[in-house]
CSV table of C-alpha atoms in Angstrom, one decimal:
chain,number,residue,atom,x,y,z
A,1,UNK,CA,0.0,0.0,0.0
A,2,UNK,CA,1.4,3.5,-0.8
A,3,UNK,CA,1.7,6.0,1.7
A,4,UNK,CA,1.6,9.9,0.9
A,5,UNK,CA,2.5,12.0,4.0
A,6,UNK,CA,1.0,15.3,1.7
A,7,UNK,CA,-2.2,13.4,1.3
A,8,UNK,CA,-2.2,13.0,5.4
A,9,UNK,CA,-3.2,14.8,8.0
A,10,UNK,CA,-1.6,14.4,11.6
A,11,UNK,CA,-2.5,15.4,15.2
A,12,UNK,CA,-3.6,18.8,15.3
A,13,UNK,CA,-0.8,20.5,16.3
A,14,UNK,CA,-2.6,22.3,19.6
A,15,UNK,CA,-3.4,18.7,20.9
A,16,UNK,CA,0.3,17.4,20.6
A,17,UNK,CA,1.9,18.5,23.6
A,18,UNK,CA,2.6,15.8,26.1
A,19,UNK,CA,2.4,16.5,30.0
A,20,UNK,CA,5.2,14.4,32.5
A,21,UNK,CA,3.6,11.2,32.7
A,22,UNK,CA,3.1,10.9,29.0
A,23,UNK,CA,6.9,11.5,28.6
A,24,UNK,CA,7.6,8.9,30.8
A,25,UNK,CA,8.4,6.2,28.5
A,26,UNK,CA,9.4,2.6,30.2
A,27,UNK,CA,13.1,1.6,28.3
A,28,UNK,CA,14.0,-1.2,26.5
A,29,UNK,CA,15.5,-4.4,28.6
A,30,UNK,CA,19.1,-4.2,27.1
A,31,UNK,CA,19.3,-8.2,27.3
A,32,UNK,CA,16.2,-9.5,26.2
A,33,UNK,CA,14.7,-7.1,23.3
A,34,UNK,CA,15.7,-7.0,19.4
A,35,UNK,CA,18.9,-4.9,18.5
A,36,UNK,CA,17.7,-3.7,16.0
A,37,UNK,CA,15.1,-1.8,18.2
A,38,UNK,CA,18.0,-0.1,20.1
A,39,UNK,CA,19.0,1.0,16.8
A,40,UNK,CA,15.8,2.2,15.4
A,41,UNK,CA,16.4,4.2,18.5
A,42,UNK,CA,19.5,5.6,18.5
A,43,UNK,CA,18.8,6.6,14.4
A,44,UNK,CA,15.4,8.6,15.4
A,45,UNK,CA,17.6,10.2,18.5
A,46,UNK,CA,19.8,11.5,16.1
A,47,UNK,CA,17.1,12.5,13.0
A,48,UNK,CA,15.2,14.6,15.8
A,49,UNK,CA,18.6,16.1,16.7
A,50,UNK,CA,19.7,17.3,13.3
A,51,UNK,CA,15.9,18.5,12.9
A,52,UNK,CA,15.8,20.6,16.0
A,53,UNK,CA,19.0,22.0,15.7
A,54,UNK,CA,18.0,23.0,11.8
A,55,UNK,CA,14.9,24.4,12.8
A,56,UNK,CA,17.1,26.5,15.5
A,57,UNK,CA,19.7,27.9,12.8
A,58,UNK,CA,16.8,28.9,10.5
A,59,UNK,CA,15.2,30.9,13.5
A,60,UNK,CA,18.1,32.5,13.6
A,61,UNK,CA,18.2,33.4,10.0
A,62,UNK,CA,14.8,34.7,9.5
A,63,UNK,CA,13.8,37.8,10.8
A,64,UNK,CA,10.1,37.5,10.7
A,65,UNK,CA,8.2,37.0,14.3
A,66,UNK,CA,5.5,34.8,13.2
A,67,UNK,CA,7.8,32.5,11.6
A,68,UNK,CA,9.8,32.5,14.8
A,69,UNK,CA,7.1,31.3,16.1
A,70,UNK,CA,5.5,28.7,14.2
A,71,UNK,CA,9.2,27.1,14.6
A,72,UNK,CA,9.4,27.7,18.1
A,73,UNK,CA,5.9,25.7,18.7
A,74,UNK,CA,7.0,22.9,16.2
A,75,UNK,CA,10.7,22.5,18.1
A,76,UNK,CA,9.1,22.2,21.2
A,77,UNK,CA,7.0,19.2,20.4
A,78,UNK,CA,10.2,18.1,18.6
A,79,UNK,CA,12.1,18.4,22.1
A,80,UNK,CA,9.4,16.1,23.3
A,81,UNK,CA,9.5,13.7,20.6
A,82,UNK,CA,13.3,13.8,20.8
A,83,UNK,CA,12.9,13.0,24.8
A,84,UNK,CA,10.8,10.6,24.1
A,85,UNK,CA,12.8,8.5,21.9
A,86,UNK,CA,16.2,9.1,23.2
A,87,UNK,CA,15.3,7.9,27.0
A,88,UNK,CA,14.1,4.7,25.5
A,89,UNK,CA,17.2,3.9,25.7
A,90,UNK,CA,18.1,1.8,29.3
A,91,UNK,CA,19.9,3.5,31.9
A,92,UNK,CA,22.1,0.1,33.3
A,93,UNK,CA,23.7,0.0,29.9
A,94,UNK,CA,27.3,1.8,30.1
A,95,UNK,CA,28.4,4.1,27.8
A,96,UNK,CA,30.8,2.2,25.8
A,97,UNK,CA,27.9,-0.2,25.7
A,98,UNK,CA,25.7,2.5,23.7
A,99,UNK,CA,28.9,3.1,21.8
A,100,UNK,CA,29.0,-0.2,20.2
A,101,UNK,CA,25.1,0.0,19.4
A,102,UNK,CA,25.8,3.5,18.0
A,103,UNK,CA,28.5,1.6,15.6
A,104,UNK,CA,26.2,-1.3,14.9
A,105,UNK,CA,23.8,2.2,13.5
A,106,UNK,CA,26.4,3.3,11.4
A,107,UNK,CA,27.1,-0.2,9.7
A,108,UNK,CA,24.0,-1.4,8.9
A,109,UNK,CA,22.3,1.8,8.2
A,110,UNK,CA,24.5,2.9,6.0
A,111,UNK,CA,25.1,-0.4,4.6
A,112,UNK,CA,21.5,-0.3,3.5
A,113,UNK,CA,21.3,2.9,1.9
A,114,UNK,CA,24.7,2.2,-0.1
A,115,UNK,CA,22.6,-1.3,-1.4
A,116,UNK,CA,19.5,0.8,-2.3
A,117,UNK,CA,20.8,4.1,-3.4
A,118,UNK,CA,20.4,4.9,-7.3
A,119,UNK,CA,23.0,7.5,-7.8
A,120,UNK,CA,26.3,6.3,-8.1
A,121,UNK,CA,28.4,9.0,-6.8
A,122,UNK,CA,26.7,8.8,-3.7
A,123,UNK,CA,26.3,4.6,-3.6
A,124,UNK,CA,30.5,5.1,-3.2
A,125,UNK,CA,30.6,7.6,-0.5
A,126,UNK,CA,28.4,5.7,1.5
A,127,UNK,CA,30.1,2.5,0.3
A,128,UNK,CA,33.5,4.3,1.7
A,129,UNK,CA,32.4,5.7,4.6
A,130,UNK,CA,30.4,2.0,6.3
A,131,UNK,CA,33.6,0.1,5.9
A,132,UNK,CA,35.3,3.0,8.6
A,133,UNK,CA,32.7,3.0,11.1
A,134,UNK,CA,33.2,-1.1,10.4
A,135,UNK,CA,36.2,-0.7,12.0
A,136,UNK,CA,35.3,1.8,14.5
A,137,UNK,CA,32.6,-1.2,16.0
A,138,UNK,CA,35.5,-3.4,16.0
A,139,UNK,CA,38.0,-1.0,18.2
A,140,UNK,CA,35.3,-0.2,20.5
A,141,UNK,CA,34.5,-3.9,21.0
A,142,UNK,CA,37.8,-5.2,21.8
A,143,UNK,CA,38.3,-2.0,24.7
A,144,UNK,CA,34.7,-3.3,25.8
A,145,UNK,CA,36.5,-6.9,26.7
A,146,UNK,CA,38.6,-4.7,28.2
A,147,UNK,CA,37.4,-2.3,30.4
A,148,UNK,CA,34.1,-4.4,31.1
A,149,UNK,CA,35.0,-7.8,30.6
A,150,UNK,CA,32.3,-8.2,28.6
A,151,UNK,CA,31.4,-9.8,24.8
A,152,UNK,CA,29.9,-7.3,22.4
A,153,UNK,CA,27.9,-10.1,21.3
A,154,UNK,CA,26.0,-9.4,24.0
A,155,UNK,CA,24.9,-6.3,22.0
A,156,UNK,CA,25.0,-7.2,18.0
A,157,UNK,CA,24.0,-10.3,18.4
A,158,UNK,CA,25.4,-12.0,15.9
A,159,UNK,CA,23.1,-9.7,13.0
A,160,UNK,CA,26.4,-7.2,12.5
A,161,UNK,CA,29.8,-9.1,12.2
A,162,UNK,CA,32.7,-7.8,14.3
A,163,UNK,CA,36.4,-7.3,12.3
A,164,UNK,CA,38.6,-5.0,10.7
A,165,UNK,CA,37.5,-2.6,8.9
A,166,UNK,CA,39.4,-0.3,6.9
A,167,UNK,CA,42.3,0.2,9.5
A,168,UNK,CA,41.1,3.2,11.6
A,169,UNK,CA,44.6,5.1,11.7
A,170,UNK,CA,44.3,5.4,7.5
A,171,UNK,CA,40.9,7.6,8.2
A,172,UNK,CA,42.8,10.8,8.8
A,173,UNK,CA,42.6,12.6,6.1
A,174,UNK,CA,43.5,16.1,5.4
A,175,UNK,CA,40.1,18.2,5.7
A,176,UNK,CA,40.2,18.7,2.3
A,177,UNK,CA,39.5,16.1,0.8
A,178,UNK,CA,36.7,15.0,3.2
A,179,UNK,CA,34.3,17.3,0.9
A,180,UNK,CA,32.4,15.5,-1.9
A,181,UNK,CA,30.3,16.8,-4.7
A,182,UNK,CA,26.8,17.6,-3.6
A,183,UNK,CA,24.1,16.6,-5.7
A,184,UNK,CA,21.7,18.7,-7.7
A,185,UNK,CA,18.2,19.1,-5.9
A,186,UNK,CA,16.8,19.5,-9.7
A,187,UNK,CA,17.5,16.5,-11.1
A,188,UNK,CA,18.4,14.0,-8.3
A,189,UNK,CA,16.1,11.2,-7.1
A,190,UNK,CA,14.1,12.3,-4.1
A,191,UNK,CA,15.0,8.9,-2.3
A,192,UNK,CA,18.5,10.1,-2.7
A,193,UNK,CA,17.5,13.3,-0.9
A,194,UNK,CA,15.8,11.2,2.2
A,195,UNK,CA,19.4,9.1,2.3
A,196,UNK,CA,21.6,12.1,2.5
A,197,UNK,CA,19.9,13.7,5.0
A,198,UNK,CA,19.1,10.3,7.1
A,199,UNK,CA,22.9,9.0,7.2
A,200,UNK,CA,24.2,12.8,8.0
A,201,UNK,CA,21.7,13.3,10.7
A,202,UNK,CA,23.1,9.9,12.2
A,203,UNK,CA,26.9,10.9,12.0
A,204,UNK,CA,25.9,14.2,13.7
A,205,UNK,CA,24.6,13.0,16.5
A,206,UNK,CA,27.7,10.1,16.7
A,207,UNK,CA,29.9,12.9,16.6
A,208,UNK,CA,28.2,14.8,19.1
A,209,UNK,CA,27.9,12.1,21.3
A,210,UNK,CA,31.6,11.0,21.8
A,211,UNK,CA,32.3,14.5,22.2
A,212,UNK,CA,30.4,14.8,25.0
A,213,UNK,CA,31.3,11.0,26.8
A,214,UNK,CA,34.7,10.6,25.5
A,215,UNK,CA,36.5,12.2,28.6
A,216,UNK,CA,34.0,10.1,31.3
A,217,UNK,CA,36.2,7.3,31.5
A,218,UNK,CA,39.3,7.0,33.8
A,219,UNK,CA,41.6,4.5,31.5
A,220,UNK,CA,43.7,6.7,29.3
A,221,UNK,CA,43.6,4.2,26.2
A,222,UNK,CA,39.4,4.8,26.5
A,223,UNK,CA,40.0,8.2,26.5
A,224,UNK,CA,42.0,8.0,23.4
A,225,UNK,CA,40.4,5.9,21.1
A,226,UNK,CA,36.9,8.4,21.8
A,227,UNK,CA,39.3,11.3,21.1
A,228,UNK,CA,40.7,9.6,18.0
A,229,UNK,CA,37.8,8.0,16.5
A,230,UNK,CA,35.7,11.7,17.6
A,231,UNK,CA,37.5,13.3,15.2
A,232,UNK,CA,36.9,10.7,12.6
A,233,UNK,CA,33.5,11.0,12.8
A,234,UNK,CA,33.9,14.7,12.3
A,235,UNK,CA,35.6,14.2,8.8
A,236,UNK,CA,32.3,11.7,8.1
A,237,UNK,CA,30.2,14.4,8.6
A,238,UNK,CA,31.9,16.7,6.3
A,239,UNK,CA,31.7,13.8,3.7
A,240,UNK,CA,28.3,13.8,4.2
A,241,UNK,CA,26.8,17.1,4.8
A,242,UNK,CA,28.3,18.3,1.7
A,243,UNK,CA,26.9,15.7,-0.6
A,244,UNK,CA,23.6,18.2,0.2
A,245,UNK,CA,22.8,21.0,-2.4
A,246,UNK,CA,23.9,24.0,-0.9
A,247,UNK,CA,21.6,25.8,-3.6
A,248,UNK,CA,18.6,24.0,-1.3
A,249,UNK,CA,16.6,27.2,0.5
A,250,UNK,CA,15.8,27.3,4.1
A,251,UNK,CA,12.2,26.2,3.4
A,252,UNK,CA,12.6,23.2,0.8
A,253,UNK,CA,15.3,21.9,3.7
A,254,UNK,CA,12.7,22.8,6.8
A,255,UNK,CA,9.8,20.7,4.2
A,256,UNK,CA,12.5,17.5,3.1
A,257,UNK,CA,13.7,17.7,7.3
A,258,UNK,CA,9.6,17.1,7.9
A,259,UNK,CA,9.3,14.4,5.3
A,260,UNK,CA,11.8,12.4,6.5
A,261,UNK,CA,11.2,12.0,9.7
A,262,UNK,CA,7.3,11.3,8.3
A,263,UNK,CA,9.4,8.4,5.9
A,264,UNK,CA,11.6,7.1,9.2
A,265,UNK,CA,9.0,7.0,11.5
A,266,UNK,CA,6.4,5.1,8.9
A,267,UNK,CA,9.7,3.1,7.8
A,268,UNK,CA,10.3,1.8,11.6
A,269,UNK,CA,6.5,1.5,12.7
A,270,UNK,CA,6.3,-1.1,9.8
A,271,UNK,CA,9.0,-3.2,11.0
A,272,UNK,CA,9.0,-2.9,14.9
A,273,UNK,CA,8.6,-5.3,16.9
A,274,UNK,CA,8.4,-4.0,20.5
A,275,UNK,CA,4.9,-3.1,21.2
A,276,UNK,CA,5.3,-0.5,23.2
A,277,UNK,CA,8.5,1.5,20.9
A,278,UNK,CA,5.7,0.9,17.8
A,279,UNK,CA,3.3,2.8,19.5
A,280,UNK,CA,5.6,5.8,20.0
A,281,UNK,CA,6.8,5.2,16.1
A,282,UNK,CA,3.0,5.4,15.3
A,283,UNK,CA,2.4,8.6,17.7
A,284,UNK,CA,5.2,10.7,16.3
A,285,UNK,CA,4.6,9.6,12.7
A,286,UNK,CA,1.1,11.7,13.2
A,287,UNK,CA,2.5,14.4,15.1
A,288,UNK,CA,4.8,14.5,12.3
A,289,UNK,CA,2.6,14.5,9.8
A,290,UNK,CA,1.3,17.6,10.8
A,291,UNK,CA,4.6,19.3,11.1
A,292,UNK,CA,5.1,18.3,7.3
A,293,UNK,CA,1.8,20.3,6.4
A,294,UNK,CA,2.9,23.6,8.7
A,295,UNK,CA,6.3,23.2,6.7
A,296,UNK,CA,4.6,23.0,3.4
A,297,UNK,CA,2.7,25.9,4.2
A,298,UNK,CA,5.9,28.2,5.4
A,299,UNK,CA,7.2,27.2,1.7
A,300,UNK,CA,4.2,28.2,-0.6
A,301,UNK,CA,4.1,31.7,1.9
A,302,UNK,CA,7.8,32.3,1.8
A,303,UNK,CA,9.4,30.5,-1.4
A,304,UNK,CA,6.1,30.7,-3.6
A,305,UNK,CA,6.9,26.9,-4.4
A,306,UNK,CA,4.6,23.7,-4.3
A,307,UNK,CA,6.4,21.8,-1.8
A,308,UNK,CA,5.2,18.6,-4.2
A,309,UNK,CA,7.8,19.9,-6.7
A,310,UNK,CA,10.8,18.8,-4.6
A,311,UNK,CA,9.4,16.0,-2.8
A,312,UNK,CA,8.5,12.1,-3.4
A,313,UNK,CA,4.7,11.7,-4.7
A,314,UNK,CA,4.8,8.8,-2.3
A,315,UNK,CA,7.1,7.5,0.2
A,316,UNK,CA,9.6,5.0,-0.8
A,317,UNK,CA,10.2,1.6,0.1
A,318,UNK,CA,10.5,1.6,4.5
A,319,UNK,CA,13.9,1.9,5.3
A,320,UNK,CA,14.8,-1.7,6.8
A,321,UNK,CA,17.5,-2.6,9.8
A,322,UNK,CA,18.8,-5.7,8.4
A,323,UNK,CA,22.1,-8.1,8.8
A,324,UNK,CA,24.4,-6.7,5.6
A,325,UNK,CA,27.2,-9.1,6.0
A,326,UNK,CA,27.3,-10.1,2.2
A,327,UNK,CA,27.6,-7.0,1.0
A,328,UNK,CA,30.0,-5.5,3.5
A,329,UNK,CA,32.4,-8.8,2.9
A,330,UNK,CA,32.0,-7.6,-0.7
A,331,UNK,CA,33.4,-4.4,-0.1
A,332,UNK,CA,36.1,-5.4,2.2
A,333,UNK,CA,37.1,-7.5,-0.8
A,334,UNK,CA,37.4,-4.8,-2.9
A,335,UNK,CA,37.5,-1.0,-2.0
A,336,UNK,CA,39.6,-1.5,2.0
A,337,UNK,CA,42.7,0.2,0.6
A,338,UNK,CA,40.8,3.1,-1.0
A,339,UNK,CA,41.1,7.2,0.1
A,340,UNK,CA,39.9,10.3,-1.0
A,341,UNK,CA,41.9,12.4,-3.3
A,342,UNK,CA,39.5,15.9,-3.7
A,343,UNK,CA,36.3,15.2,-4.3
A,344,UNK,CA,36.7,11.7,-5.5
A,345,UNK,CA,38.3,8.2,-4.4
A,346,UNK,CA,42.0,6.8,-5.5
A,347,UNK,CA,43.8,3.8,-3.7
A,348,UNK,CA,47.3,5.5,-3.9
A,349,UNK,CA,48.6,6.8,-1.0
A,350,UNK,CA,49.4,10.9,-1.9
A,351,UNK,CA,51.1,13.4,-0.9
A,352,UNK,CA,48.5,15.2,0.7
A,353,UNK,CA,47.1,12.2,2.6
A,354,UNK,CA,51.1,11.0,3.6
A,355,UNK,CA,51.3,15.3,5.0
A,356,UNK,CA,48.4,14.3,7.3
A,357,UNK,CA,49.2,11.2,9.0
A,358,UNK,CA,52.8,12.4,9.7
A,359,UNK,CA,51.3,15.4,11.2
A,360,UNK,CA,48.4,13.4,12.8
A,361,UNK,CA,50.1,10.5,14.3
A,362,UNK,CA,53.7,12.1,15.1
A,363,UNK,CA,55.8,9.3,14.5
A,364,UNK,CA,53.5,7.0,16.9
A,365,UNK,CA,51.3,4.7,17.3
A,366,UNK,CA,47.4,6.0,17.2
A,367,UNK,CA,45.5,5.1,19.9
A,368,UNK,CA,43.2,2.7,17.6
A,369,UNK,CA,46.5,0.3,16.9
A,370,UNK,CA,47.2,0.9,20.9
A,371,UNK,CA,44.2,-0.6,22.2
A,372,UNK,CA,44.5,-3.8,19.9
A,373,UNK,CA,47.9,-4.0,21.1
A,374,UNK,CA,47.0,-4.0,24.6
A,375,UNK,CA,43.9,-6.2,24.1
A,376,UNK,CA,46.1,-8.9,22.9
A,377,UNK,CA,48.6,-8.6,25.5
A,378,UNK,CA,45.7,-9.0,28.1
A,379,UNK,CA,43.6,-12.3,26.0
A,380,UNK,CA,46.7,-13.1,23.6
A,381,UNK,CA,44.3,-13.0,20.9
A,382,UNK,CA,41.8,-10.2,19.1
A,383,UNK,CA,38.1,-10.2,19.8
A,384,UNK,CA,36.1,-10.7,16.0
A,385,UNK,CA,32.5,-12.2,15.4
A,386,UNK,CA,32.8,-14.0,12.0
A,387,UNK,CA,30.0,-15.6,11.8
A,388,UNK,CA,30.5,-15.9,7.6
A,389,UNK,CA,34.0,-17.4,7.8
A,390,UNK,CA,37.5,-15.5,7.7
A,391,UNK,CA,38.1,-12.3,6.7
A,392,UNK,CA,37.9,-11.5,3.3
A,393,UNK,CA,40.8,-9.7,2.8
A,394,UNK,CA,44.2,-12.3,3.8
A,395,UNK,CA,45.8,-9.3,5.0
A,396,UNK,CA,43.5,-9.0,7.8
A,397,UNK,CA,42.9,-12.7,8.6
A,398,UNK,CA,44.1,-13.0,12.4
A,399,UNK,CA,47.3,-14.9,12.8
């Protein structure tokens, strides 16, 4: 059945706000539920982020008082919304805990996107930026044995395979050349729109996060690999904030931020399977719904546009958390030793790239090689889940 967010209308928008015990959402058990609801979680956390924080900047661009405060009344049922979802999440589970589920996100979300998007300039820098944050998951979960003593099993699940990535150390790259090619809101897919947006909504809020928890652990090497991998996830969102038209105005981005989280929400209400987290999924999807139509409204009054011109007569295919392990051997098979070089990919190492990691590293070890090397002093071996046999790559096999 096709679904048409424009053809929809939502909670009235004076009958969304939510008093204290409505907020009061009961979280998931970390032990017993489906990962992939923790995920579904942790993706909407970050979607409402980047969509509050938008709305934000553009109040600050507009100098109009009634438009300040249509937003304001829209952000603050997005605050809710965003509260809503985000303490879902279980207190008992540590930080480096949420860490790894954060990393599973970033592999299998963006794994999905790269397998269904139809533009091939973007396909690759999706493609080159999953096979990082592969490797990222696999750091984090050998300093989880660690620190906690603990299996990240525990949190994939077996549905997201634990091994090297590309290695982490070869992700510094000189600002530079962490800017792609944005693609041209006239003539692009709209699904391609909806993917740009989701996967740099999610890096945003990765990014923000280890800023913010990196420094609350005591052990220096934890410490370090947040620091290290922080500002890796910094460089991803440059990647992909700049695959966006810049040529996009204020009110066609306020109307695609509103129909994606009406496409996310619809995508995740489909395939959830927690009772309770559905029923939030299928609250917010109408409160949404209406925030699409207040959007579309600020675009015909203020851009003298029909916000059907630049979006998606219906919305695509649901957006699907699923194992990807096929398709992420596949390109561990055959794009690892690739780095960027301007605005496109080379496998060369040059000069530029060579300039940065002397600069970045200073003749030493990065923390991300440091905490394999103590992991294997402590277990004598490397924690991995292959679940689909050795590692593609020889290379990379552990000895």
């Amino acid at each position: 059945m096709t679904f048409n967010p424009l053809d929809q209308r939502g909670i009235p928008l004076d009958r969304q706000l939510r008093n204290w015990r409505e907020l009061n959402v009961k979280p998931i058990d970390p032990d017993h539920g489906d990962p992939y609801t923790r995920c579904r979680i942790i993706t909407m956390n970050g979607i409402e982020v980047e969509s509050i924080l938008f709305s934000h900047q553009l109040a600050r661009n507009t100098v109009d008082p009634e438009v300040k405060r249509q937003l304001a009344e829209v952000r603050y049922i997005e605050h809710q919304q965003q509260k809503a979802v985000n303490w879902l999440l279980p207190g008992v589970s540590s930080v480096l805990e949420t860490t790894i589920a954060y990393e599973q996100v970033a592999v299998d979300l963006t794994a999905w996107v790269a397998r269904m998007e139809p533009d091939p300039y973007l396909k690759q820098a999706y493609q080159f930026g999953v096979l990082e944050d592969f490797d990222h998951l696999y750091r984090y979960a050998n300093l989880y044995e660690m620190i906690e003593h603990r299996k990240a099993e525990s949190i994939v699940e077996g549905l997201t395979e634990v091994m090297p990535g590309r290695p982490t150390k070869f992700h510094h790259r000189h600002p530079t050349d962490n800017v792609r090619d944005p693609y041209d809101t006239m003539r692009t897919d709209p699904l391609s729109k909806l993917h740009a947006l989701t996967i740099m909504s999610a890096e945003q809020q990765t990014m923000n996060f280890y800023m913010n928890v990196g420094p609350q652990y005591m052990e220096p090497i934890a410490r370090q690999l947040y620091q290290e991998i922080g500002l890796i996830e910094e460089e991803h969102v440059t990647h992909y904030e700049s695959l966006v038209d810049p040529g996009e105005t204020w009110w066609e981005q306020l109307v695609s931020h509103e129909y994606n989280e009406c496409y996310l929400y619809y995508s995740f209400m489909e395939q959830e399977s927690d009772p309770k987290v559905k029923a939030i999924w299928e609250l917010h999807l109408n409160q949404e719904l209406e925030h699409l139509h207040i959007a579309c409204d600020l675009m015909r009054r203020h851009d003298g546009r029909d916000p059907g011109s630049v979006l998606a007569p219906q919305l695509p295919d649901v957006l699907t958390f699923e194992p990807n392990k096929g398709y992420l051997r596949e390109l561990l098979d055959t794009q690892i030793d690739l780095t960027t070089l301007g605005a496109g990919y080379v496998q060369e190492a040059h000069e530029r790239f060579e300039r940065m990691q002397e600069q970045i590293h200073g003749g030493e070890e990065p923390p991300s090689e440091r905490v394999m090397a103590e992991h294997d002093e402590m277990f004598g071996r490397e924690y991995r889940i292959e679940t689909e046999g050795e590692h593609p790559d020889p290379a990379l096999r552990e000895k």
